[in-house]
Short mmCIF file of C-alpha atoms in Angstrom, two decimals:
data_model
loop_
_atom_site.label_atom_id
_atom_site.label_comp_id
_atom_site.label_asym_id
_atom_site.label_seq_id
_atom_site.Cartn_x
_atom_site.Cartn_y
_atom_site.Cartn_z
CA MET G 1 71.40 26.13 52.13
CA ASN G 2 68.88 28.02 54.16
CA ARG G 3 70.07 27.81 57.74
CA SER G 4 69.18 30.95 59.60
CA PRO G 5 72.13 33.03 60.88
CA GLY G 6 72.83 33.35 64.57
CA ARG G 7 71.67 36.28 66.65
CA PRO G 8 74.12 39.21 66.29
CA VAL G 9 75.93 40.21 69.46
CA PRO G 10 77.25 43.72 70.18
CA SER G 11 80.89 43.75 69.27
CA THR G 12 83.78 44.82 71.45
CA LYS G 13 87.22 44.85 69.90
CA THR G 14 89.75 42.97 71.99
CA SER G 15 93.46 42.61 71.45
CA LEU G 16 96.52 41.63 73.40
CA SER G 17 98.50 44.58 74.67
CA GLY G 18 101.39 45.54 76.92
CA SER G 19 103.35 42.62 78.33
CA SER G 20 100.68 40.30 77.06
CA LYS G 21 101.73 40.87 73.46
CA ALA G 22 103.88 37.81 74.02
CA ALA G 23 100.71 35.77 73.52
CA ALA G 24 101.53 35.95 69.85
CA ASN G 25 104.85 34.14 70.24
CA GLY G 26 103.68 30.85 71.67
CA THR G 27 105.74 30.97 74.88
CA ALA G 28 104.69 29.66 78.24
CA PRO G 29 104.51 32.44 80.87
CA PRO G 30 107.64 33.09 82.96
CA PRO G 31 107.58 31.82 86.55
CA PRO G 32 105.94 34.25 89.02
CA PRO G 33 108.11 36.27 91.43
CA ASN G 34 107.22 33.89 94.27
CA ALA G 35 108.12 30.74 92.38
CA GLY G 36 110.27 29.51 95.28
CA GLU G 37 107.50 29.85 97.84
CA PRO G 38 106.38 26.65 99.60
CA ASN G 39 103.56 24.92 97.76
CA LEU G 40 100.65 26.36 99.73
CA LEU G 41 98.55 27.35 96.72
CA PRO G 42 97.41 25.37 93.67
CA GLY G 43 100.13 25.06 91.08
CA ASP G 44 99.98 24.96 87.31
CA ILE G 45 97.75 22.27 85.83
CA ASP G 46 98.84 20.62 82.61
CA TYR G 47 96.44 20.73 79.69
CA LEU G 48 95.03 17.35 78.68
CA GLU G 49 96.73 15.88 75.63
CA SER G 50 93.31 15.37 74.06
CA VAL G 51 92.52 19.07 74.45
CA LEU G 52 95.86 20.14 72.98
CA SER G 53 95.28 17.75 70.07
CA ILE G 54 91.88 19.26 69.26
CA PHE G 55 93.44 22.72 69.08
CA ALA G 56 96.45 21.48 67.08
CA ASP G 57 94.35 19.53 64.59
CA HIS G 58 92.56 22.71 63.49
CA ILE G 59 95.65 24.71 62.64
CA LEU G 60 95.74 25.05 58.86
CA THR G 61 98.62 23.31 57.11
CA GLU G 62 99.67 26.55 55.43
CA ASP G 63 100.13 28.12 58.87
CA TYR G 64 102.47 25.45 60.23
CA GLU G 65 105.53 27.50 59.33
CA ASN G 66 104.34 30.19 61.77
CA CYS G 67 104.02 27.73 64.67
CA VAL G 68 107.28 28.54 66.44
CA VAL G 69 107.79 27.26 69.98
CA TYR G 70 109.71 29.60 72.32
CA ASP G 71 111.40 28.23 75.42
CA GLY G 72 111.19 31.41 77.50
CA ALA G 73 114.96 31.87 77.58
CA GLY G 74 115.41 33.37 74.14
CA GLY G 75 115.54 30.07 72.28
CA LYS G 76 112.99 29.04 69.69
CA THR G 77 112.11 25.92 67.75
CA PRO G 78 110.60 26.30 64.27
CA PHE G 79 108.05 23.86 62.94
CA PRO G 80 109.91 20.62 61.95
CA ASP G 81 108.82 20.57 58.32
CA GLY G 82 110.92 17.52 57.43
CA ALA G 83 110.05 15.46 60.50
CA ASP G 84 107.52 12.63 60.64
CA ARG G 85 103.89 13.33 61.51
CA THR G 86 104.30 12.21 65.13
CA GLN G 87 107.05 14.76 65.76
CA GLN G 88 105.08 17.46 63.97
CA ARG G 89 101.96 16.82 66.06
CA ASP G 90 104.06 16.92 69.23
CA HIS G 91 105.48 20.29 68.16
CA LEU G 92 102.00 21.66 67.41
CA ARG G 93 100.76 20.54 70.83
CA ARG G 94 103.65 22.34 72.53
CA TYR G 95 102.90 25.42 70.45
CA VAL G 96 99.22 25.29 71.47
CA ASP G 97 100.17 24.77 75.12
CA GLY G 98 102.25 27.95 75.14
CA ARG G 99 99.58 30.01 73.44
CA LEU G 100 96.81 28.80 75.74
CA ARG G 101 98.88 29.71 78.80
CA ARG G 102 99.57 33.21 77.48
CA ILE G 103 95.90 33.76 76.60
CA ALA G 104 94.86 32.54 80.06
CA MET G 105 97.35 34.89 81.74
CA PHE G 106 96.16 37.79 79.59
CA GLU G 107 92.52 37.11 80.45
CA TYR G 108 93.16 36.91 84.17
CA SER G 109 95.41 39.98 84.24
CA GLN G 110 92.83 42.03 82.35
CA TRP G 111 90.04 40.82 84.63
CA ILE G 112 91.86 41.40 87.91
CA ASN G 113 92.81 44.91 86.70
CA GLY G 114 89.16 45.66 85.99
CA ARG G 115 89.62 45.97 82.25
CA MET G 116 87.46 43.02 81.25
CA PRO G 117 84.05 43.52 82.89
CA PHE G 118 82.16 40.65 81.26
CA VAL G 119 78.46 40.85 82.01
CA THR G 120 77.40 37.40 80.84
CA VAL G 121 78.91 33.96 80.42
CA ARG G 122 78.24 34.24 76.68
CA ASP G 123 80.38 37.41 76.45
CA LEU G 124 83.26 35.52 78.06
CA GLN G 125 82.80 32.51 75.77
CA LEU G 126 82.78 34.73 72.68
CA TRP G 127 85.91 36.53 73.89
CA ARG G 128 87.73 33.25 74.45
CA LEU G 129 86.67 31.86 71.07
CA HIS G 130 87.93 35.10 69.51
CA GLN G 131 91.35 34.61 71.11
CA PHE G 132 91.56 30.97 70.06
CA CYS G 133 90.62 31.83 66.48
CA GLN G 134 92.95 34.79 66.20
CA TYR G 135 96.04 33.50 68.00
CA ILE G 136 95.92 29.73 67.45
CA TRP G 137 93.70 28.81 64.48
CA LYS G 138 94.25 31.93 62.34
CA TRP G 139 90.46 32.23 62.00
CA ASN G 140 89.93 28.62 60.91
CA LEU G 141 86.81 27.87 62.95
CA PRO G 142 86.45 24.18 63.96
CA GLU G 143 83.25 22.15 63.76
CA GLU G 144 80.65 22.59 66.51
CA GLU G 145 81.40 19.18 68.02
CA HIS G 146 84.98 20.26 68.73
CA ILE G 147 83.87 23.64 70.05
CA ALA G 148 81.50 21.75 72.37
CA THR G 149 84.41 19.69 73.71
CA ILE G 150 86.67 22.70 74.27
CA PHE G 151 84.00 24.77 76.03
CA ASN G 152 82.38 21.84 77.87
CA LEU G 153 79.04 22.52 76.19
CA THR G 154 76.29 20.45 74.66
CA ARG G 155 76.25 20.33 70.87
CA ARG G 156 73.17 22.57 70.83
CA ARG G 157 74.83 25.24 72.97
CA ALA G 158 78.01 25.00 70.88
CA ASN G 159 75.93 25.58 67.72
CA SER G 160 74.47 28.70 69.30
CA LEU G 161 77.90 29.98 70.36
CA VAL G 162 79.33 29.46 66.87
CA SER G 163 76.33 31.19 65.27
CA ASP G 164 76.83 34.23 67.51
CA PHE G 165 80.55 34.25 66.80
CA VAL G 166 80.07 34.06 63.02
CA ALA G 167 77.47 36.83 63.16
CA ARG G 168 79.97 39.08 64.94
CA PHE G 169 83.14 38.36 63.00
CA ARG G 170 82.09 37.07 59.56
CA LYS G 171 82.51 40.26 57.52
CA LEU G 172 85.69 41.50 59.15
CA TYR G 173 87.68 38.30 59.64
CA LEU G 174 86.01 35.06 58.58
CA TYR G 175 84.73 35.71 55.07
CA PRO G 176 88.03 37.02 53.60
CA LEU G 177 89.80 33.89 54.82
CA ILE G 178 86.96 31.60 53.75
CA ILE G 179 87.20 32.89 50.19
CA ARG G 180 90.92 32.25 49.92
CA SER G 181 90.74 28.87 51.62
CA LEU G 182 88.02 27.53 49.33
CA PHE G 183 89.69 28.75 46.15
CA ARG G 184 92.90 27.03 47.28
CA PHE G 185 90.86 23.91 47.91
CA LEU G 186 89.34 23.95 44.41
CA ARG G 187 92.65 24.59 42.66
CA LYS G 188 94.28 21.76 44.59
CA ASN G 189 91.52 19.19 44.09
CA TYR G 190 90.20 19.98 40.60
CA ASN G 191 91.92 18.15 37.76
CA PRO G 192 90.57 19.19 34.33
CA ASP G 193 92.19 16.12 32.77
CA VAL G 194 89.93 13.77 34.74
CA LYS G 195 86.59 13.04 33.15
CA PRO G 196 83.67 14.58 35.10
CA GLU G 197 81.01 12.33 36.59
CA GLU G 198 77.26 12.44 36.10
CA SER G 199 75.28 13.38 39.20
CA PHE G 200 72.16 15.44 39.95
CA ASN G 201 71.50 15.37 36.18
CA HIS G 202 74.67 17.37 35.59
CA LYS G 203 78.27 16.68 34.71
CA GLY G 204 80.64 17.82 37.41
CA ARG G 205 82.83 16.86 40.36
CA ARG G 206 82.22 15.80 43.90
CA PHE G 207 84.49 17.12 46.62
CA ARG G 208 84.98 16.11 50.24
CA VAL G 209 85.87 18.73 52.85
CA THR G 210 87.19 18.28 56.37
CA GLU G 211 84.57 20.56 57.92
CA GLY G 212 80.89 20.42 56.97
CA ARG G 213 80.67 24.18 57.41
CA HIS G 214 82.83 24.64 54.31
CA ILE G 215 79.94 23.48 52.15
CA GLU G 216 77.77 26.30 53.47
CA GLU G 217 80.65 28.68 52.83
CA MET G 218 80.98 27.54 49.23
CA ASP G 219 77.25 28.10 48.81
CA ALA G 220 77.63 31.60 50.28
CA ILE G 221 80.38 32.41 47.77
CA LEU G 222 78.19 31.34 44.84
CA LYS G 223 75.42 33.58 46.16
CA ASP G 224 77.74 36.56 46.60
CA PRO G 225 76.48 39.44 44.40
CA THR G 226 79.91 39.90 42.84
CA VAL G 227 80.10 36.24 41.84
CA ARG G 228 76.55 36.17 40.49
CA GLU G 229 77.28 39.21 38.37
CA LYS G 230 80.41 37.64 36.89
CA ILE G 231 79.28 34.05 36.29
CA GLY G 232 75.49 34.23 36.51
CA GLY G 233 73.08 33.20 39.23
CA ASP G 234 72.24 29.60 38.31
CA HIS G 235 75.27 28.03 40.00
CA ILE G 236 74.47 26.09 43.15
CA VAL G 237 76.08 23.61 45.54
CA PHE G 238 74.58 20.12 45.48
CA THR G 239 74.79 18.22 48.75
CA PHE G 240 74.54 14.56 49.71
CA PRO G 241 72.10 13.76 52.55
CA GLU G 242 74.08 10.66 53.48
CA ASP G 243 77.38 12.57 53.83
CA ASP G 244 77.39 16.09 55.24
CA ARG G 245 81.03 16.66 54.23
CA MET G 246 80.63 16.00 50.53
CA PHE G 247 79.30 18.32 47.84
CA PHE G 248 78.97 18.41 44.07
CA LEU G 249 79.65 21.29 41.67
CA ARG G 250 78.79 21.44 37.99
CA GLU G 251 81.76 21.46 35.65
CA GLU G 252 80.86 24.88 34.24
CA THR G 253 80.64 26.29 37.77
CA ILE G 254 84.15 25.15 38.65
CA LYS G 255 85.63 26.41 35.38
CA ALA G 256 83.97 29.81 35.80
CA LEU G 257 85.24 30.18 39.37
CA LEU G 258 88.81 29.27 38.44
CA ASP G 259 89.01 31.15 35.14
CA ASP G 260 91.55 33.94 35.63
CA LYS G 261 90.08 35.84 32.67
CA ILE G 262 86.72 36.07 34.43
CA GLY G 263 88.63 37.01 37.58
CA VAL G 264 86.20 35.93 40.31
CA GLU G 265 88.92 35.13 42.85
CA ALA G 266 90.84 38.36 42.18
CA GLU G 267 87.71 40.48 42.46
CA LEU G 268 86.61 38.87 45.73
CA SER G 269 90.11 39.18 47.19
CA LYS G 270 90.08 42.89 46.36
CA LEU G 271 86.65 43.41 47.94
CA TYR G 272 87.26 41.29 51.03
CA LYS G 273 90.74 42.03 52.31
CA LEU G 274 92.57 39.93 54.84
CA PRO G 275 92.79 41.29 58.41
CA SER G 276 96.47 42.12 57.82
CA GLU G 277 95.52 44.19 54.73
CA GLN G 278 92.55 46.06 56.14
CA ASN G 279 94.51 49.00 57.58
CA GLN G 280 96.72 49.45 54.53
#
Protein backbone atom coordinates (compact mmCIF):
# COMPACT_ATOMS: atom_id res chain seq x y z
CA MET A 1 0.00 0.00 0.00
CA ASN A 2 2.36 2.66 -1.20
CA ARG A 3 0.27 5.02 -3.27
CA SER A 4 1.56 8.54 -2.93
CA PRO A 5 -0.84 11.05 -1.33
CA GLY A 6 -2.35 13.87 -3.34
CA ARG A 7 -0.93 17.37 -3.39
CA PRO A 8 -2.19 19.34 -0.36
CA VAL A 9 -4.37 22.33 -1.16
CA PRO A 10 -4.69 25.42 1.06
CA SER A 11 -7.79 24.98 3.15
CA THR A 12 -10.68 27.38 3.48
CA LYS A 13 -13.42 26.49 5.92
CA THR A 14 -16.85 26.68 4.34
CA SER A 15 -20.22 26.21 5.96
CA LEU A 16 -23.83 26.99 5.26
CA SER A 17 -25.08 30.08 7.01
CA GLY A 18 -28.02 32.45 7.24
CA SER A 19 -31.08 31.40 5.25
CA SER A 20 -29.00 28.73 3.61
CA LYS A 21 -28.85 26.71 6.82
CA ALA A 22 -31.90 24.97 5.39
CA ALA A 23 -29.48 23.01 3.20
CA ALA A 24 -29.23 20.65 6.12
CA ASN A 25 -32.92 19.76 6.05
CA GLY A 26 -33.22 18.32 2.57
CA THR A 27 -35.91 20.71 1.30
CA ALA A 28 -36.22 22.03 -2.20
CA PRO A 29 -35.89 25.85 -2.32
CA PRO A 30 -39.10 27.90 -2.09
CA PRO A 31 -40.37 29.45 -5.32
CA PRO A 32 -38.77 32.84 -6.13
CA PRO A 33 -40.77 36.06 -5.64
CA ASN A 34 -41.42 36.26 -9.40
CA ALA A 35 -42.71 32.72 -9.72
CA GLY A 36 -45.81 33.93 -11.58
CA GLU A 37 -43.83 35.82 -14.20
CA PRO A 38 -44.24 34.67 -17.82
CA ASN A 39 -41.70 32.03 -18.78
CA LEU A 40 -39.10 34.31 -20.37
CA LEU A 41 -36.09 32.85 -18.56
CA PRO A 42 -34.86 29.27 -18.18
CA GLY A 43 -36.78 27.38 -15.54
CA ASP A 44 -35.69 24.69 -13.11
CA ILE A 45 -34.08 21.63 -14.67
CA ASP A 46 -34.74 18.26 -13.09
CA TYR A 47 -31.75 16.22 -12.00
CA LEU A 48 -31.23 13.02 -13.98
CA GLU A 49 -32.44 9.92 -12.16
CA SER A 50 -29.05 8.33 -12.78
CA VAL A 51 -27.31 11.23 -11.06
CA LEU A 52 -29.65 11.14 -8.07
CA SER A 53 -29.10 7.38 -7.82
CA ILE A 54 -25.31 7.77 -7.68
CA PHE A 55 -25.64 10.20 -4.79
CA ALA A 56 -28.25 8.06 -3.02
CA ASP A 57 -26.27 4.84 -3.38
CA HIS A 58 -23.38 6.30 -1.38
CA ILE A 59 -25.39 7.30 1.67
CA LEU A 60 -24.39 4.94 4.47
CA THR A 61 -27.09 2.60 5.72
CA GLU A 62 -26.63 3.83 9.28
CA ASP A 63 -27.47 7.36 8.11
CA TYR A 64 -30.79 6.47 6.47
CA GLU A 65 -32.73 7.47 9.57
CA ASN A 66 -31.46 11.04 9.11
CA CYS A 67 -32.66 11.24 5.50
CA VAL A 68 -35.87 13.20 6.11
CA VAL A 69 -37.64 14.74 3.12
CA TYR A 70 -39.30 18.13 3.76
CA ASP A 71 -42.07 19.36 1.49
CA GLY A 72 -41.45 23.08 1.97
CA ALA A 73 -44.79 23.63 3.70
CA GLY A 74 -43.84 22.36 7.14
CA GLY A 75 -44.49 18.69 6.40
CA LYS A 76 -41.79 16.06 6.50
CA THR A 77 -41.43 12.42 5.52
CA PRO A 78 -39.02 10.23 7.50
CA PHE A 79 -37.09 7.43 5.88
CA PRO A 80 -39.52 4.50 5.27
CA ASP A 81 -37.59 1.91 7.25
CA GLY A 82 -40.21 -0.82 6.80
CA ALA A 83 -40.84 -0.23 3.10
CA ASP A 84 -39.42 -2.28 0.24
CA ARG A 85 -36.11 -1.34 -1.35
CA THR A 86 -37.76 0.37 -4.33
CA GLN A 87 -39.67 2.77 -2.08
CA GLN A 88 -36.58 3.39 0.02
CA ARG A 89 -34.46 4.24 -3.02
CA ASP A 90 -37.17 6.59 -4.27
CA HIS A 91 -37.17 8.34 -0.89
CA LEU A 92 -33.37 8.67 -0.92
CA ARG A 93 -33.47 10.16 -4.42
CA ARG A 94 -36.01 12.77 -3.30
CA TYR A 95 -33.84 13.52 -0.28
CA VAL A 96 -30.78 13.97 -2.51
CA ASP A 97 -32.75 16.15 -4.93
CA GLY A 98 -33.70 18.55 -2.14
CA ARG A 99 -30.18 18.75 -0.77
CA LEU A 100 -28.61 19.34 -4.18
CA ARG A 101 -31.02 22.20 -4.86
CA ARG A 102 -30.24 23.85 -1.51
CA ILE A 103 -26.49 23.48 -2.05
CA ALA A 104 -26.80 24.94 -5.55
CA MET A 105 -28.81 27.91 -4.23
CA PHE A 106 -26.28 28.46 -1.45
CA GLU A 107 -23.37 28.41 -3.90
CA TYR A 108 -24.99 30.86 -6.29
CA SER A 109 -26.13 33.22 -3.54
CA GLN A 110 -22.66 33.29 -2.01
CA TRP A 111 -21.06 33.86 -5.41
CA ILE A 112 -23.40 36.63 -6.54
CA ASN A 113 -22.89 38.36 -3.17
CA GLY A 114 -19.13 38.26 -3.67
CA ARG A 115 -18.49 35.92 -0.77
CA MET A 116 -17.15 33.01 -2.79
CA PRO A 117 -14.30 34.35 -4.95
CA PHE A 118 -13.02 31.07 -6.38
CA VAL A 119 -9.76 31.57 -8.24
CA THR A 120 -9.53 28.22 -10.00
CA VAL A 121 -11.85 25.51 -11.25
CA ARG A 122 -10.18 23.10 -8.82
CA ASP A 123 -11.12 25.33 -5.85
CA LEU A 124 -14.74 25.20 -6.96
CA GLN A 125 -14.65 21.42 -7.47
CA LEU A 126 -13.16 20.90 -4.01
CA TRP A 127 -15.78 23.17 -2.47
CA ARG A 128 -18.60 21.26 -4.15
CA LEU A 129 -17.17 17.88 -3.16
CA HIS A 130 -16.93 19.20 0.41
CA GLN A 131 -20.64 20.11 0.38
CA PHE A 132 -21.66 16.75 -1.08
CA CYS A 133 -19.60 14.87 1.50
CA GLN A 134 -20.77 16.92 4.45
CA TYR A 135 -24.46 17.37 3.66
CA ILE A 136 -25.35 14.26 1.65
CA TRP A 137 -22.83 11.44 2.20
CA LYS A 138 -21.82 12.24 5.80
CA TRP A 139 -18.18 12.05 4.71
CA ASN A 140 -18.50 8.68 2.99
CA LEU A 141 -16.40 9.40 -0.10
CA PRO A 142 -17.46 7.41 -3.21
CA GLU A 143 -15.09 5.68 -5.61
CA GLU A 144 -13.29 7.78 -8.22
CA GLU A 145 -15.40 6.38 -11.07
CA HIS A 146 -18.55 7.82 -9.45
CA ILE A 147 -16.84 11.12 -8.68
CA ALA A 148 -15.85 11.24 -12.37
CA THR A 149 -19.49 10.81 -13.40
CA ILE A 150 -20.79 13.47 -11.00
CA PHE A 151 -18.17 16.06 -11.97
CA ASN A 152 -18.06 15.15 -15.68
CA LEU A 153 -14.35 14.33 -15.45
CA THR A 154 -12.06 11.66 -16.80
CA ARG A 155 -11.08 8.95 -14.33
CA ARG A 156 -7.56 10.41 -14.13
CA ARG A 157 -8.83 13.88 -13.26
CA ALA A 158 -11.27 12.42 -10.73
CA ASN A 159 -8.37 10.56 -9.07
CA SER A 160 -6.49 13.84 -8.78
CA LEU A 161 -9.52 15.64 -7.34
CA VAL A 162 -10.09 12.93 -4.73
CA SER A 163 -6.39 12.95 -3.77
CA ASP A 164 -6.50 16.70 -3.19
CA PHE A 165 -9.72 16.39 -1.22
CA VAL A 166 -8.36 13.63 1.02
CA ALA A 167 -5.17 15.61 1.61
CA ARG A 168 -7.24 18.57 2.80
CA PHE A 169 -9.86 16.85 4.93
CA ARG A 170 -8.39 13.51 6.03
CA LYS A 171 -7.28 14.42 9.56
CA LEU A 172 -10.24 16.58 10.49
CA TYR A 173 -13.17 14.69 8.96
CA LEU A 174 -12.35 11.55 7.00
CA TYR A 175 -10.06 9.53 9.27
CA PRO A 176 -12.30 9.61 12.39
CA LEU A 177 -15.20 8.27 10.33
CA ILE A 178 -13.01 5.76 8.49
CA ILE A 179 -11.92 4.24 11.80
CA ARG A 180 -15.45 3.76 13.07
CA SER A 181 -16.76 2.48 9.75
CA LEU A 182 -14.07 -0.18 9.37
CA PHE A 183 -14.41 -1.42 12.94
CA ARG A 184 -18.17 -1.74 12.39
CA PHE A 185 -17.41 -3.66 9.22
CA LEU A 186 -15.09 -6.11 11.00
CA ARG A 187 -17.48 -6.71 13.89
CA LYS A 188 -20.33 -7.34 11.48
CA ASN A 189 -18.45 -9.68 9.13
CA TYR A 190 -16.10 -11.57 11.45
CA ASN A 191 -17.50 -14.78 12.92
CA PRO A 192 -15.05 -16.45 15.34
CA ASP A 193 -17.06 -19.67 15.14
CA VAL A 194 -16.22 -20.11 11.45
CA LYS A 195 -12.96 -21.89 10.74
CA PRO A 196 -10.33 -19.55 9.22
CA GLU A 197 -8.96 -20.27 5.75
CA GLU A 198 -5.36 -20.69 4.67
CA SER A 199 -4.07 -17.96 2.36
CA PHE A 200 -0.78 -16.10 1.90
CA ASN A 201 0.78 -18.78 4.13
CA HIS A 202 -1.36 -17.60 7.04
CA LYS A 203 -4.64 -18.54 8.64
CA GLY A 204 -7.17 -15.75 8.47
CA ARG A 205 -10.23 -14.32 6.74
CA ARG A 206 -10.92 -12.66 3.45
CA PHE A 207 -13.30 -9.73 3.34
CA ARG A 208 -15.00 -7.94 0.47
CA VAL A 209 -15.69 -4.21 0.68
CA THR A 210 -17.96 -2.05 -1.45
CA GLU A 211 -15.27 0.55 -2.12
CA GLY A 212 -11.69 -0.37 -3.04
CA ARG A 213 -10.45 2.64 -1.08
CA HIS A 214 -11.49 0.94 2.16
CA ILE A 215 -8.63 -1.52 1.74
CA GLU A 216 -6.13 1.33 1.74
CA GLU A 217 -7.88 2.74 4.79
CA MET A 218 -7.59 -0.56 6.65
CA ASP A 219 -3.90 -0.61 5.79
CA ALA A 220 -3.56 2.95 7.13
CA ILE A 221 -5.18 1.92 10.42
CA LEU A 222 -2.74 -0.97 10.86
CA LYS A 223 0.14 1.44 10.26
CA ASP A 224 -1.20 4.00 12.74
CA PRO A 225 1.41 4.51 15.51
CA THR A 226 -1.19 3.92 18.21
CA VAL A 227 -2.22 0.59 16.69
CA ARG A 228 1.37 -0.55 16.14
CA GLU A 229 2.18 0.22 19.76
CA LYS A 230 -0.79 -1.81 21.03
CA ILE A 231 -0.69 -4.86 18.75
CA GLY A 232 2.78 -4.75 17.21
CA GLY A 233 3.97 -3.72 13.78
CA ASP A 234 3.88 -6.99 11.83
CA HIS A 235 0.19 -6.82 10.92
CA ILE A 236 -0.49 -6.08 7.27
CA VAL A 237 -3.34 -6.16 4.75
CA PHE A 238 -3.01 -8.79 2.03
CA THR A 239 -4.63 -7.89 -1.28
CA PHE A 240 -5.77 -9.89 -4.30
CA PRO A 241 -4.51 -8.62 -7.68
CA GLU A 242 -7.51 -10.12 -9.45
CA ASP A 243 -10.05 -8.36 -7.19
CA ASP A 244 -9.35 -4.84 -5.95
CA ARG A 245 -12.24 -4.96 -3.47
CA MET A 246 -11.12 -8.01 -1.54
CA PHE A 247 -8.50 -8.26 1.19
CA PHE A 248 -7.19 -10.80 3.67
CA LEU A 249 -6.31 -10.35 7.35
CA ARG A 250 -4.52 -12.82 9.58
CA GLU A 251 -6.63 -14.29 12.35
CA GLU A 252 -4.39 -12.83 15.07
CA THR A 253 -4.68 -9.38 13.48
CA ILE A 254 -8.48 -9.45 13.57
CA LYS A 255 -8.60 -10.72 17.15
CA ALA A 256 -6.15 -8.06 18.33
CA LEU A 257 -8.13 -5.26 16.65
CA LEU A 258 -11.44 -6.41 18.13
CA ASP A 259 -10.19 -7.32 21.61
CA ASP A 260 -11.80 -4.85 24.02
CA LYS A 261 -9.10 -5.59 26.60
CA ILE A 262 -6.42 -4.35 24.23
CA GLY A 263 -8.69 -1.42 23.43
CA VAL A 264 -7.50 -0.42 19.96
CA GLU A 265 -10.90 0.88 18.83
CA ALA A 266 -11.51 2.83 22.05
CA GLU A 267 -8.06 4.41 21.93
CA LEU A 268 -8.39 5.46 18.29
CA SER A 269 -11.89 6.85 18.89
CA LYS A 270 -10.51 8.95 21.74
CA LEU A 271 -7.63 10.27 19.63
CA TYR A 272 -9.64 10.90 16.47
CA LYS A 273 -12.93 12.47 17.45
CA LEU A 274 -15.90 12.78 15.16
CA PRO A 275 -16.62 16.23 13.68
CA SER A 276 -19.58 16.58 16.05
CA GLU A 277 -17.28 15.91 19.05
CA GLN A 278 -14.36 18.10 18.09
CA ASN A 279 -15.63 21.30 19.71
CA GLN A 280 -16.72 19.62 22.94
